[in-house]
mmCIF file of C-alpha atoms and ligand atoms in Angstrom:
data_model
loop_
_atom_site.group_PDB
_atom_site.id
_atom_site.type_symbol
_atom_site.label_atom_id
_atom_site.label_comp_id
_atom_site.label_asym_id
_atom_site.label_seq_id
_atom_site.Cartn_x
_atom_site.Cartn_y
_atom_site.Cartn_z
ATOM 1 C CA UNK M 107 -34.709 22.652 -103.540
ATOM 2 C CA UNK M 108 -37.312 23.066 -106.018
ATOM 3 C CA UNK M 109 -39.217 21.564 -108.573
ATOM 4 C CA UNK M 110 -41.107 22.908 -111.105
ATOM 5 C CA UNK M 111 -43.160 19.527 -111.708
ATOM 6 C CA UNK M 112 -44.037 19.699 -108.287
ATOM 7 C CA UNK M 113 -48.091 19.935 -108.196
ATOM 8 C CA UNK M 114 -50.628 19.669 -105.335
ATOM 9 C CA UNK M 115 -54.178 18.313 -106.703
ATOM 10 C CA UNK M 116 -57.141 20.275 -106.488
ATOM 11 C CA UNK M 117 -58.870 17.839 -104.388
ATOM 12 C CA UNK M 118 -56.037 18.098 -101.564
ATOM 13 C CA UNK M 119 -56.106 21.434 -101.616
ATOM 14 C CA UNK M 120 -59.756 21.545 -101.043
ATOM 15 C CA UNK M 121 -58.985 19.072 -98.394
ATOM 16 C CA UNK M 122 -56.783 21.566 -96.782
ATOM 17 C CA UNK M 123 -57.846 24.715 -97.394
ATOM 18 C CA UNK M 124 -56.035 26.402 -94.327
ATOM 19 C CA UNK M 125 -53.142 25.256 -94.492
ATOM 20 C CA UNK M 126 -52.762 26.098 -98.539
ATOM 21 C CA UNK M 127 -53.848 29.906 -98.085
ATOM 22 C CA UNK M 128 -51.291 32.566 -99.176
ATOM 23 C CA UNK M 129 -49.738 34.778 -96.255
ATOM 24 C CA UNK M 130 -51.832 38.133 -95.784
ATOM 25 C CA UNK M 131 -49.672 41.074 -96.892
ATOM 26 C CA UNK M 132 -49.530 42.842 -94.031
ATOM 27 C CA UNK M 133 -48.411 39.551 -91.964
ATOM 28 C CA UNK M 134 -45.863 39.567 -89.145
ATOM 29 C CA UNK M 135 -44.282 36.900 -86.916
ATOM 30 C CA UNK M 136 -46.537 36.949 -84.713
ATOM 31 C CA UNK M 137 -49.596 36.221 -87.610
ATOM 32 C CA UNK M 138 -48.108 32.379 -87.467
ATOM 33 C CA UNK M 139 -47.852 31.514 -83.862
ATOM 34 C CA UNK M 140 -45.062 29.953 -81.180
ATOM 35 C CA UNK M 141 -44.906 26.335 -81.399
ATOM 36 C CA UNK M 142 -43.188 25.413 -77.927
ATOM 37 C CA UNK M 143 -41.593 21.472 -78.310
ATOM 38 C CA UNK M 144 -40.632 19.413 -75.280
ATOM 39 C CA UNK M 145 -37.983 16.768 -75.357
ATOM 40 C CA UNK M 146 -34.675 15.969 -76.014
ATOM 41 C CA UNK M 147 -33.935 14.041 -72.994
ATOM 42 C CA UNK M 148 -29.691 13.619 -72.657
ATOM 43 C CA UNK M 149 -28.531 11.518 -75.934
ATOM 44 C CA UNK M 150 -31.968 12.137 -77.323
ATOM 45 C CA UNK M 151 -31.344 15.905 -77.921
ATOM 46 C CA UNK M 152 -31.881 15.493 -81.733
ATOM 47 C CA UNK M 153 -35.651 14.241 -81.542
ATOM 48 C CA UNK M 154 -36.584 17.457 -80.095
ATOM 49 C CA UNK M 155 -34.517 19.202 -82.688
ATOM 50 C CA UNK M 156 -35.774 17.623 -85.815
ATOM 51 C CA UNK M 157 -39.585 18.423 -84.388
ATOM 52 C CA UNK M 158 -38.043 22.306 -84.185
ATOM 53 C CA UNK M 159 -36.652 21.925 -87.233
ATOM 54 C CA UNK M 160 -39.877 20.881 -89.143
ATOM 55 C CA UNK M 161 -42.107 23.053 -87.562
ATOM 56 C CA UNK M 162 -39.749 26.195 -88.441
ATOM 57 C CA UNK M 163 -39.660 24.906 -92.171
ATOM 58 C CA UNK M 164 -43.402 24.669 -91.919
ATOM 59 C CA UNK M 165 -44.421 28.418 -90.946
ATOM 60 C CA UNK M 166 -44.665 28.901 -87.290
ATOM 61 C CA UNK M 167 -43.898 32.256 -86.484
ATOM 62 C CA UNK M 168 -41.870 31.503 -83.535
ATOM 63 C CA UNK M 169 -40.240 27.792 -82.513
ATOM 64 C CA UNK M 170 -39.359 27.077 -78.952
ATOM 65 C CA UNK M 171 -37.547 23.596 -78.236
ATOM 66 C CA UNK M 172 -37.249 22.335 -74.463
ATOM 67 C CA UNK M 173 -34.707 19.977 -73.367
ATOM 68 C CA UNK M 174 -35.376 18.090 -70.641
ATOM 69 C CA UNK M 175 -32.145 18.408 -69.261
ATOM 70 C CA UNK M 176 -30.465 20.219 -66.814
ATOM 71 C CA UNK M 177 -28.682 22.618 -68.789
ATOM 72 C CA UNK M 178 -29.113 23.212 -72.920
ATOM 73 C CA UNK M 179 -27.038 20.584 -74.193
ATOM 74 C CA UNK M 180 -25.430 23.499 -77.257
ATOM 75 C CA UNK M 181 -25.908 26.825 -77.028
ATOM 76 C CA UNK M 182 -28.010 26.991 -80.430
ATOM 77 C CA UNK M 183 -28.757 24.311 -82.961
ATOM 78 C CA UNK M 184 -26.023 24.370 -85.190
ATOM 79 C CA UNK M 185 -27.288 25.070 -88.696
ATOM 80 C CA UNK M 186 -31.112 26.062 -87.371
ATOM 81 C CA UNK M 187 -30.134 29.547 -85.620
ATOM 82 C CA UNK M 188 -33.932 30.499 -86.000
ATOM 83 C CA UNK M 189 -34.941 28.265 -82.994
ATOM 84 C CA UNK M 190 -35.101 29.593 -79.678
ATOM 85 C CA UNK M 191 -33.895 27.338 -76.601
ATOM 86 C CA UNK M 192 -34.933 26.333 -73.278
ATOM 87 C CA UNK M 193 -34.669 23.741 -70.594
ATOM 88 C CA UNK M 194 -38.422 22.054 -70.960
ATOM 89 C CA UNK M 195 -38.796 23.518 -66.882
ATOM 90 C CA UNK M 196 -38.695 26.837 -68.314
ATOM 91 C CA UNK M 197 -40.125 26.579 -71.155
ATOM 92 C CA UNK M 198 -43.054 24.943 -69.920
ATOM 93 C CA UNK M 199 -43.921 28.115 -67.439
ATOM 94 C CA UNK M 200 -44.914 30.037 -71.113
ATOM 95 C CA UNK M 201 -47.685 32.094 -71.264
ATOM 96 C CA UNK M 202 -47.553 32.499 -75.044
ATOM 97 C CA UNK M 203 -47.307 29.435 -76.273
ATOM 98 C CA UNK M 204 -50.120 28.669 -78.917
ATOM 99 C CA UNK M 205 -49.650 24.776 -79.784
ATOM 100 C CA UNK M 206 -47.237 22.071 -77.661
ATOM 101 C CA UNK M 207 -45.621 19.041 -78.730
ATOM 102 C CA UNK M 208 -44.235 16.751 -75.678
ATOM 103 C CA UNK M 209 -42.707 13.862 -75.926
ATOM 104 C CA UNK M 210 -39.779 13.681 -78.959
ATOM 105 C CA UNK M 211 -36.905 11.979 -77.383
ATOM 106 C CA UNK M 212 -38.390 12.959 -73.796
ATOM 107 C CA UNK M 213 -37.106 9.892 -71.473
ATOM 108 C CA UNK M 214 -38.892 7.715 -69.871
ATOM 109 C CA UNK M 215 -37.149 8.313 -66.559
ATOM 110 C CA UNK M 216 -39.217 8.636 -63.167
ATOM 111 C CA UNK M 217 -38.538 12.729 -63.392
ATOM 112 C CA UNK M 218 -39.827 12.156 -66.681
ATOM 113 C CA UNK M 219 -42.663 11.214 -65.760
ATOM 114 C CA UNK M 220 -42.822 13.684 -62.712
ATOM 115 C CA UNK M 221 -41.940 16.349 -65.668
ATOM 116 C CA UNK M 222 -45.084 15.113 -67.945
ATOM 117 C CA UNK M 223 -47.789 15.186 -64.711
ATOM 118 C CA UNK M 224 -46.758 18.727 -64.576
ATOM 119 C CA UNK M 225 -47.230 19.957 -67.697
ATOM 120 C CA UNK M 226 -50.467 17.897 -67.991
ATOM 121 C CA UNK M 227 -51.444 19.767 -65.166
ATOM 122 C CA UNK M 228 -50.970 23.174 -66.471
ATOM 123 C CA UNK M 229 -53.012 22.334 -69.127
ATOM 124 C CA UNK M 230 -55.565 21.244 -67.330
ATOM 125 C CA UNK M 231 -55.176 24.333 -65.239
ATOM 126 C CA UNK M 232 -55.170 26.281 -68.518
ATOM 127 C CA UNK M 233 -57.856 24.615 -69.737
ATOM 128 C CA UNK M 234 -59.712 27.743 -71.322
ATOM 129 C CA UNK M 235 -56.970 29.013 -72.834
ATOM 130 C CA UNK M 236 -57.524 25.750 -75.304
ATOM 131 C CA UNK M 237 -53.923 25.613 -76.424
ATOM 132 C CA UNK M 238 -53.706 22.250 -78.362
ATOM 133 C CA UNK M 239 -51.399 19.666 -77.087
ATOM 134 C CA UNK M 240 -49.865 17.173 -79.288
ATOM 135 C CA UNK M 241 -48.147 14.052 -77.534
ATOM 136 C CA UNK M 242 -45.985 11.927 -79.057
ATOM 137 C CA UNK M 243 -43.015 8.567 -78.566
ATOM 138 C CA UNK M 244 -42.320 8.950 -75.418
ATOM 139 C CA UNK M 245 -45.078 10.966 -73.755
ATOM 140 C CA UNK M 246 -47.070 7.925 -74.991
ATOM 141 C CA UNK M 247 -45.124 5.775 -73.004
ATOM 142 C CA UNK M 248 -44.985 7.258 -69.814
ATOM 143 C CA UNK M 249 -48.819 7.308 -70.211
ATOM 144 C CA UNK M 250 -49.572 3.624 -70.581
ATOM 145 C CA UNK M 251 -46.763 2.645 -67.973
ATOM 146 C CA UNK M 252 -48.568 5.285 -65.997
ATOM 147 C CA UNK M 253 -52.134 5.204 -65.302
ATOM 148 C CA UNK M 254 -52.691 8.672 -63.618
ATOM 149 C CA UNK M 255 -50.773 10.148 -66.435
ATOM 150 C CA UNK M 256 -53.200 9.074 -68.616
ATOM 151 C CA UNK M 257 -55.892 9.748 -66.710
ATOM 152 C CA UNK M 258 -54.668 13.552 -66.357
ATOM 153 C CA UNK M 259 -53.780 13.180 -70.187
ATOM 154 C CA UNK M 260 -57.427 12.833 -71.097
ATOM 155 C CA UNK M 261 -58.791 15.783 -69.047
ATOM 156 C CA UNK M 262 -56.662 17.836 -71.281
ATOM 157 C CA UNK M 263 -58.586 19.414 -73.620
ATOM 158 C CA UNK M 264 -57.808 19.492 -77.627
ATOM 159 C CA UNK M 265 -55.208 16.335 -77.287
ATOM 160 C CA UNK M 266 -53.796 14.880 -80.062
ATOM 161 C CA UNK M 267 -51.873 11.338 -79.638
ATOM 162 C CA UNK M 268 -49.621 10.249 -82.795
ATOM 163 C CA UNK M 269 -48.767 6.670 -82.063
ATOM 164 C CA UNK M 270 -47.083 4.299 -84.518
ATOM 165 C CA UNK M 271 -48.212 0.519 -83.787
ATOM 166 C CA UNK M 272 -46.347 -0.820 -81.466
ATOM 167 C CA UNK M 273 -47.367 2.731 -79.087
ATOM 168 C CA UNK M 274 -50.848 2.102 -79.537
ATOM 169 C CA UNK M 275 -50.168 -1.559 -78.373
ATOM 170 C CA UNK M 276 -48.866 -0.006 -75.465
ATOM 171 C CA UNK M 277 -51.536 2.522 -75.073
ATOM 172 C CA UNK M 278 -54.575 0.107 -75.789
ATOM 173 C CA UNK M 279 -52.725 -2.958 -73.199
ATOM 174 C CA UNK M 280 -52.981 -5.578 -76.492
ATOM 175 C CA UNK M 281 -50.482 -6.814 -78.719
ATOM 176 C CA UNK M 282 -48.875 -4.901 -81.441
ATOM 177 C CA UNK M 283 -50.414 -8.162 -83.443
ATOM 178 C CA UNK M 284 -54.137 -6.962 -82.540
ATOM 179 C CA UNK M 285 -53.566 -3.614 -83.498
ATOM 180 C CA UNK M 286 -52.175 -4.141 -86.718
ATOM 181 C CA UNK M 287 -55.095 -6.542 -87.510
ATOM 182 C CA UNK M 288 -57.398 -4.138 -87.246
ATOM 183 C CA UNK M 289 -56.177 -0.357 -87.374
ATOM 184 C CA UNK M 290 -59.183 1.326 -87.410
ATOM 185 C CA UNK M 291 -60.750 0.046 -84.048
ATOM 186 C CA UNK M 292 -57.535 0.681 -82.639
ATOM 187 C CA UNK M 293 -57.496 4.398 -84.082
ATOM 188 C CA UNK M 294 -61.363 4.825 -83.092
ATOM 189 C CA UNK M 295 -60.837 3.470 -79.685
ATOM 190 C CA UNK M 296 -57.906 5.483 -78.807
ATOM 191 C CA UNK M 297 -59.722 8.950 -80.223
ATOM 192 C CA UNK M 298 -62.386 7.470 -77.859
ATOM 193 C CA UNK M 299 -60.359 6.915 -74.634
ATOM 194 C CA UNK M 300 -58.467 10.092 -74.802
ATOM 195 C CA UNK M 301 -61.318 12.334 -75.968
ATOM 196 C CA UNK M 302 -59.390 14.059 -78.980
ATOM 197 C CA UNK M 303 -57.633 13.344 -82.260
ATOM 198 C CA UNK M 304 -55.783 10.106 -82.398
ATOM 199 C CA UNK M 305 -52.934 9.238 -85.439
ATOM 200 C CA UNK M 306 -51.981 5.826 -85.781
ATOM 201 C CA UNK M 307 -48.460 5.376 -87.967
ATOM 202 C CA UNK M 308 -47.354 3.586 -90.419
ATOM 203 C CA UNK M 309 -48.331 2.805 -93.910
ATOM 204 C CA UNK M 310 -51.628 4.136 -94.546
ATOM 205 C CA UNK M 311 -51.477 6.149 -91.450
ATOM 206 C CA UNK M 312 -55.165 6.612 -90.029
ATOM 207 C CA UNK M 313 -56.665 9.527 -87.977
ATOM 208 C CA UNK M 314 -59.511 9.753 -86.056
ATOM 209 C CA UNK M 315 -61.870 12.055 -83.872
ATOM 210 C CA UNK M 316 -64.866 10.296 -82.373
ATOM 211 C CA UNK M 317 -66.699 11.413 -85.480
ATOM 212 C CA UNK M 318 -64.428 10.310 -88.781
ATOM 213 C CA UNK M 319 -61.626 7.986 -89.396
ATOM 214 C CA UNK M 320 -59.305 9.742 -92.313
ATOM 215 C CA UNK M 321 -56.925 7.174 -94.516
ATOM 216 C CA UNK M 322 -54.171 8.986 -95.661
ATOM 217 C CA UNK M 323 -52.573 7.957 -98.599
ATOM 218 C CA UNK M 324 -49.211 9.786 -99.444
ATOM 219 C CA UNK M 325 -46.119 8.510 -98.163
ATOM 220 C CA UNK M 326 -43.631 5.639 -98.615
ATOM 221 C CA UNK M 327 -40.610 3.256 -96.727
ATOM 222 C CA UNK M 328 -38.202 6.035 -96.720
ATOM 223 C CA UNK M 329 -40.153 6.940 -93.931
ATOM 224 C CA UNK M 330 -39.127 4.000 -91.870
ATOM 225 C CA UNK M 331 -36.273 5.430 -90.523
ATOM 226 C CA UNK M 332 -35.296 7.302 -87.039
ATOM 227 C CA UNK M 333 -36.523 10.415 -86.466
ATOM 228 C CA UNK M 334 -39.707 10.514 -89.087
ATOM 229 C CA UNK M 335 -41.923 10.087 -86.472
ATOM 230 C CA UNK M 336 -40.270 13.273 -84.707
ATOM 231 C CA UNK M 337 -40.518 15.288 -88.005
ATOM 232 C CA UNK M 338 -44.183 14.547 -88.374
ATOM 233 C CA UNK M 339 -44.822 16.297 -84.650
ATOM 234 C CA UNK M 340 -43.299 19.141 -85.501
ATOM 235 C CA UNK M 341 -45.067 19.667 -88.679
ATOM 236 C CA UNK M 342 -48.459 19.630 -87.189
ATOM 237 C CA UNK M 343 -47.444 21.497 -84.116
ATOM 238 C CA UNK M 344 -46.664 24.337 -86.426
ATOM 239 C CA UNK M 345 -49.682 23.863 -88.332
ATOM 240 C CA UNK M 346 -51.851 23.799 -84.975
ATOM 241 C CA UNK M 347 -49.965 27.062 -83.720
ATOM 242 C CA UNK M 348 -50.571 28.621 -86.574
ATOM 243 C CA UNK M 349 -54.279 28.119 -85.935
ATOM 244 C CA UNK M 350 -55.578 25.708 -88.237
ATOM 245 C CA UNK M 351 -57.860 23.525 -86.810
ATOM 246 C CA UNK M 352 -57.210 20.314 -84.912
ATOM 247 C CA UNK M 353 -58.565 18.146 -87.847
ATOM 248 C CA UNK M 354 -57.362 20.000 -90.309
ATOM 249 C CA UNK M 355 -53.667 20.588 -89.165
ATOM 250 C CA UNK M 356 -53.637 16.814 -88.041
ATOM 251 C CA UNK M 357 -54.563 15.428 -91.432
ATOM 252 C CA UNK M 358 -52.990 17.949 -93.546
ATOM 253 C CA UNK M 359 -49.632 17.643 -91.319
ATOM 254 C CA UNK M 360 -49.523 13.840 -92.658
ATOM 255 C CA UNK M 361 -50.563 14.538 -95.465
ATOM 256 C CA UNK M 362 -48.182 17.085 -96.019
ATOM 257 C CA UNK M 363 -45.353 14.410 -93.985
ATOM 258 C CA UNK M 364 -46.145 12.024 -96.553
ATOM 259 C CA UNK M 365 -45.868 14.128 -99.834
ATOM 260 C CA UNK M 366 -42.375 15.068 -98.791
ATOM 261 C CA UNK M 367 -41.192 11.674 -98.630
ATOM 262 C CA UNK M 368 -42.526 11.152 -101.979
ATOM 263 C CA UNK M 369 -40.973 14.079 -103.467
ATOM 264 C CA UNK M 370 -37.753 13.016 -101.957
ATOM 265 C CA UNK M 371 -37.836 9.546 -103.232
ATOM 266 C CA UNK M 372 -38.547 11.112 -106.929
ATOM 267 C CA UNK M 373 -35.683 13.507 -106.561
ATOM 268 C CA UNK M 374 -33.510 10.750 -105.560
ATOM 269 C CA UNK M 375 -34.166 8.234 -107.525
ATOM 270 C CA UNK M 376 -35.294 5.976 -104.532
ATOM 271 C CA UNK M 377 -36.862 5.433 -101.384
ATOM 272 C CA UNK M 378 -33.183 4.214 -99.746
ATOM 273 C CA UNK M 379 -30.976 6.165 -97.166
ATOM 274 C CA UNK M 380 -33.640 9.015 -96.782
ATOM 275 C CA UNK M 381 -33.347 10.754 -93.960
ATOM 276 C CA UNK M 382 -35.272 12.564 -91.415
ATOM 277 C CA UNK M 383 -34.102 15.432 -91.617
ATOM 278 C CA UNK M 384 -34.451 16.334 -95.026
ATOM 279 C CA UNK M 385 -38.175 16.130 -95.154
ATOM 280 C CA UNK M 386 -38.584 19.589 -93.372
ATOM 281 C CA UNK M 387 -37.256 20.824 -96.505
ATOM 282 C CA UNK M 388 -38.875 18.834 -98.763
ATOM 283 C CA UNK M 389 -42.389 19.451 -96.737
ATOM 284 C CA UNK M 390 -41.995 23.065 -97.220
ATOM 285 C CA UNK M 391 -41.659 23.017 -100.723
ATOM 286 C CA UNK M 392 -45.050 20.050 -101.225
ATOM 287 C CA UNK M 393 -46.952 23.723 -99.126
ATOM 288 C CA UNK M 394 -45.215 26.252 -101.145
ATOM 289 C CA UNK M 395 -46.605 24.152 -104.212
ATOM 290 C CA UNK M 396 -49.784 24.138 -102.864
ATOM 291 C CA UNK M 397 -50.440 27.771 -102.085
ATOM 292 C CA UNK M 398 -52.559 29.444 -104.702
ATOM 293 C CA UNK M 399 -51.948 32.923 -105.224
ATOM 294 C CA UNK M 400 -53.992 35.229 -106.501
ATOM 295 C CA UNK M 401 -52.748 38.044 -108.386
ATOM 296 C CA UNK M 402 -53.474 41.403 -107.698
HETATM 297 N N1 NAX A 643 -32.043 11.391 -83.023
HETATM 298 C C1 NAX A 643 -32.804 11.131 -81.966
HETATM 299 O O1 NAX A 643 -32.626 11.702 -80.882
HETATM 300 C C2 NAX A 643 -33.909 10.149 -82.097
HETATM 301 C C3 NAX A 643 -34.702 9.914 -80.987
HETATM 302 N N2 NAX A 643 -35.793 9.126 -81.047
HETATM 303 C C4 NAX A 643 -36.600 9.081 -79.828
HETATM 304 O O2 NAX A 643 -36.289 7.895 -79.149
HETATM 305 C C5 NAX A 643 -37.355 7.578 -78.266
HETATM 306 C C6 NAX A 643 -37.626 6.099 -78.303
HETATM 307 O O3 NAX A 643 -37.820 5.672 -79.645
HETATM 308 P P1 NAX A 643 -37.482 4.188 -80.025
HETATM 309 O O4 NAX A 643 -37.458 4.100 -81.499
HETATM 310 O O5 NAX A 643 -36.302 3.691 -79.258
HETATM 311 O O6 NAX A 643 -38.706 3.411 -79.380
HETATM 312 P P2 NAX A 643 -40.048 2.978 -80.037
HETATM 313 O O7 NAX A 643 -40.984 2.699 -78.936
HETATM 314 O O8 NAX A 643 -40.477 3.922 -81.104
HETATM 315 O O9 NAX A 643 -39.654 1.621 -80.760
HETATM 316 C C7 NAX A 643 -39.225 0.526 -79.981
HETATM 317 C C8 NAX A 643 -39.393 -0.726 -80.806
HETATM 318 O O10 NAX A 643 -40.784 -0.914 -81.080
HETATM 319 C C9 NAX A 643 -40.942 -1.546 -82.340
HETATM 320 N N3 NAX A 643 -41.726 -0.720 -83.258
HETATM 321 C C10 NAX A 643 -41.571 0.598 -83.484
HETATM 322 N N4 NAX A 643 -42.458 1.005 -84.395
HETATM 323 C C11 NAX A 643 -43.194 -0.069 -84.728
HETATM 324 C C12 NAX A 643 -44.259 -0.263 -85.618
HETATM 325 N N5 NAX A 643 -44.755 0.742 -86.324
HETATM 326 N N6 NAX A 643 -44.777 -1.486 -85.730
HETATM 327 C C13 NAX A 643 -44.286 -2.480 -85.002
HETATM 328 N N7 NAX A 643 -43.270 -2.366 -84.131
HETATM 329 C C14 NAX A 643 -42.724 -1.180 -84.005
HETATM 330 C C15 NAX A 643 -39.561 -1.748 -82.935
HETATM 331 O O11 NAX A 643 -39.128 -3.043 -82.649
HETATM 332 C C16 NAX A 643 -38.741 -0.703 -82.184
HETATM 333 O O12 NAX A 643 -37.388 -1.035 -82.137
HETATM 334 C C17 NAX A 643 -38.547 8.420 -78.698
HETATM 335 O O13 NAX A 643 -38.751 9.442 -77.745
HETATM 336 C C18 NAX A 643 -38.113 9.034 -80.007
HETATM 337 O O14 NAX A 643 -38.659 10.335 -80.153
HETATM 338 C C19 NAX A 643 -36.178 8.387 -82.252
HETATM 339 O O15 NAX A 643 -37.170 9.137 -82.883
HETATM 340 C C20 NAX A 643 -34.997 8.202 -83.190
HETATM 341 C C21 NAX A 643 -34.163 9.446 -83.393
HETATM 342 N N1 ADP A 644 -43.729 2.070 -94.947
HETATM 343 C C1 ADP A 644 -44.194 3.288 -94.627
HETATM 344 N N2 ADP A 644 -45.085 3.918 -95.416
HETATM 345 C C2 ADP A 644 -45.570 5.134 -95.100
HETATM 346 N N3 ADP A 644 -45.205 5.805 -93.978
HETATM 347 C C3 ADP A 644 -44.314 5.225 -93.162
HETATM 348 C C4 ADP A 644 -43.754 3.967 -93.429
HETATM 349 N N4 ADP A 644 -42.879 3.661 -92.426
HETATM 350 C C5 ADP A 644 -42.905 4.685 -91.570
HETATM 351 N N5 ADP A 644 -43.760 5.633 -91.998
HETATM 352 C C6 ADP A 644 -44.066 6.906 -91.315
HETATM 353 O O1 ADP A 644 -42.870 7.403 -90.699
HETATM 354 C C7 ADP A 644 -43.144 7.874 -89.379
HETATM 355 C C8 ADP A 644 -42.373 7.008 -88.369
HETATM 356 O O2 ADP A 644 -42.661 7.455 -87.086
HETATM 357 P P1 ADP A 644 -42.081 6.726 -85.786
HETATM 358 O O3 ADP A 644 -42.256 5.266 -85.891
HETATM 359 O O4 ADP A 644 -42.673 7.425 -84.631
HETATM 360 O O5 ADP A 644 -40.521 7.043 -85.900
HETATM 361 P P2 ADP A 644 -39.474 7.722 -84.892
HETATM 362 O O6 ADP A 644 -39.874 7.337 -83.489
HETATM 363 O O7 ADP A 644 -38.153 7.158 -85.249
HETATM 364 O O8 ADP A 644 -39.539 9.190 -85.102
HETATM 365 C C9 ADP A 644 -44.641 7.823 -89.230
HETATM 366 O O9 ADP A 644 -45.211 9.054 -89.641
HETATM 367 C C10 ADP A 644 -45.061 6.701 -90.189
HETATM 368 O O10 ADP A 644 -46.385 6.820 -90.639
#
């Protein structure tokens, strides 16, 4: 796919500087970080895949996906070879994982939740390591149907939450109306109660962290379709393992989530019958755009 009208202002580069840098030279694999994804409960196995997916096409060095199932449910992504597999019960025991995402099509079963107090414990047991821990759909879920999750979810250190509405109605015990009425004391409050970086979906997706609430506004109603949400995870997980800061890699990766929907929708003459998964893709090439190279 390319583009050669494809053009990332100055200003969001600025914004972004990170995440618009060229490669070093003398990089190697391990330069971009692992990016370990949990998920992909039974039937749900493609949540978990399109976070892998988009965090591969966005520069992580390595991309684990856990199912949380019993056994892998195929013995490698068909078409995405590049992703390494794992049941999430192995995966989770990792030592070299640098960013998580946990939650993309995880289940909201009660070993579901037994699975998410564990890995909330770890990091809380890992707690210096400050590996950055993104939770997402159904994560969320589990943690305002259960209190103690969320309660362990807000010892962990360098959270992010990325809720669309109707989660942070959940999350916040009000209506989805309430929310919706007034998005940024929802955002601020839930940045508050969980002591990190909260993202609150949808059109004009907000984030917050205690300090700043950031409006981004790229993006359009192709995104309203299954899986989006999914894709977005995965593209800041790979920012955050790559080691761009929380606030950064947060805001960029919607930013960045966004700009690929757009560039779809001008490729294709539309907004209609986009899909998911073609906004890894089209997010790679929005970065690619962005990256300014200096010649030597
Ligand atoms: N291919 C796959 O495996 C897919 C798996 N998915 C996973 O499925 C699980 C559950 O997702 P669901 O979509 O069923 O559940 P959700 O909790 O996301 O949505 C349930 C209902 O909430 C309402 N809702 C959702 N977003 C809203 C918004 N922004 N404003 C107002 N109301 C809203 C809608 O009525 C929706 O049907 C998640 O773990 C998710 O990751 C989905 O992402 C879809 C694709
Ligand atoms: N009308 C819209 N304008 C801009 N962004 C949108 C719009 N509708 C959905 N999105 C984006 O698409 C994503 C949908 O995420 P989510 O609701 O979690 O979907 P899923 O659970 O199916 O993955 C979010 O990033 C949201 O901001």
């Amino acid at each position: 796919m390319s583009n050669p009208n494809l053009q990332v202002s100055a200003e969001v580069r600025a914004l972004f500087p990170d995440v618009f840098k060229a490669r070093p030279v003398d990089s190697h694999k391990g330069t971009f970080g692992s990016l370990g994804v949990i998920g992909g409960a039974s039937g749900m196995s493609g949540a978990a895949v399109l976070a892998g997916t988009a965090a591969a096409y966005m520069g992580a060095g390595k991309v684990w996906v856990g199912f949380n199932q019993d056994s892998l449910p195929m013995p490698i992504i068909p078409g995405q070879p590049e992703i390494l597999l794992a049941t999430a019960k192995e995966l989770m025991q990792r030592k070299d994982i640098d960013a998580w995402v946990i939650g993309c099509g995880f289940g909201l079963s009660d070993s579901s939740a037994e699975l998410l107090r564990r890995i909330l414990l770890l990091g809380i047991e890992r707690a210096e390591h400050n590996v950055p821990m993104l939770l997402d759909a159904d994560a969320l879920t589990l943690l305002s149907l259960h209190e103690d999750l969320a309660a362990l979810a807000r010892q962990c250190p360098s959270i992010i939450i990325t809720p669309h509405a109707a989660e942070a109605a959940r999350l916040l015990h009000v209506s989805t109306e309430l929310v919706a009425a007034d998005r940024k004391t929802a955002v601020s409050a839930l940045s508050d109660q969980y002591g990190g970086i909260a993202v609150l979906k949808g059109y004009q997706t907000l984030v917050a962290d205690g300090a700043a609430v950031y409006q981004n506004n790229s993006g359009n109603p192709g995104l309203s379709t299954g899986g989006s949400g999914d894709v977005l995870s995965g593209i800041i997980g790979a920012l955050l393992a790559q080691g761009i800061s929380a606030w950064q890699a947060t805001r960029a990766g919607v930013w960045l989530h966004g700009a690929a929907a757009d560039y779809l929708r001008d490729l294709h003459g539309g907004e209609i019958g986009m899909l998911a998964g073609e906004l890894p893709v089209a997010a790679r090439a929005v970065r690619n755009a962005g990256v300014i190279r200096v010649k030597g």
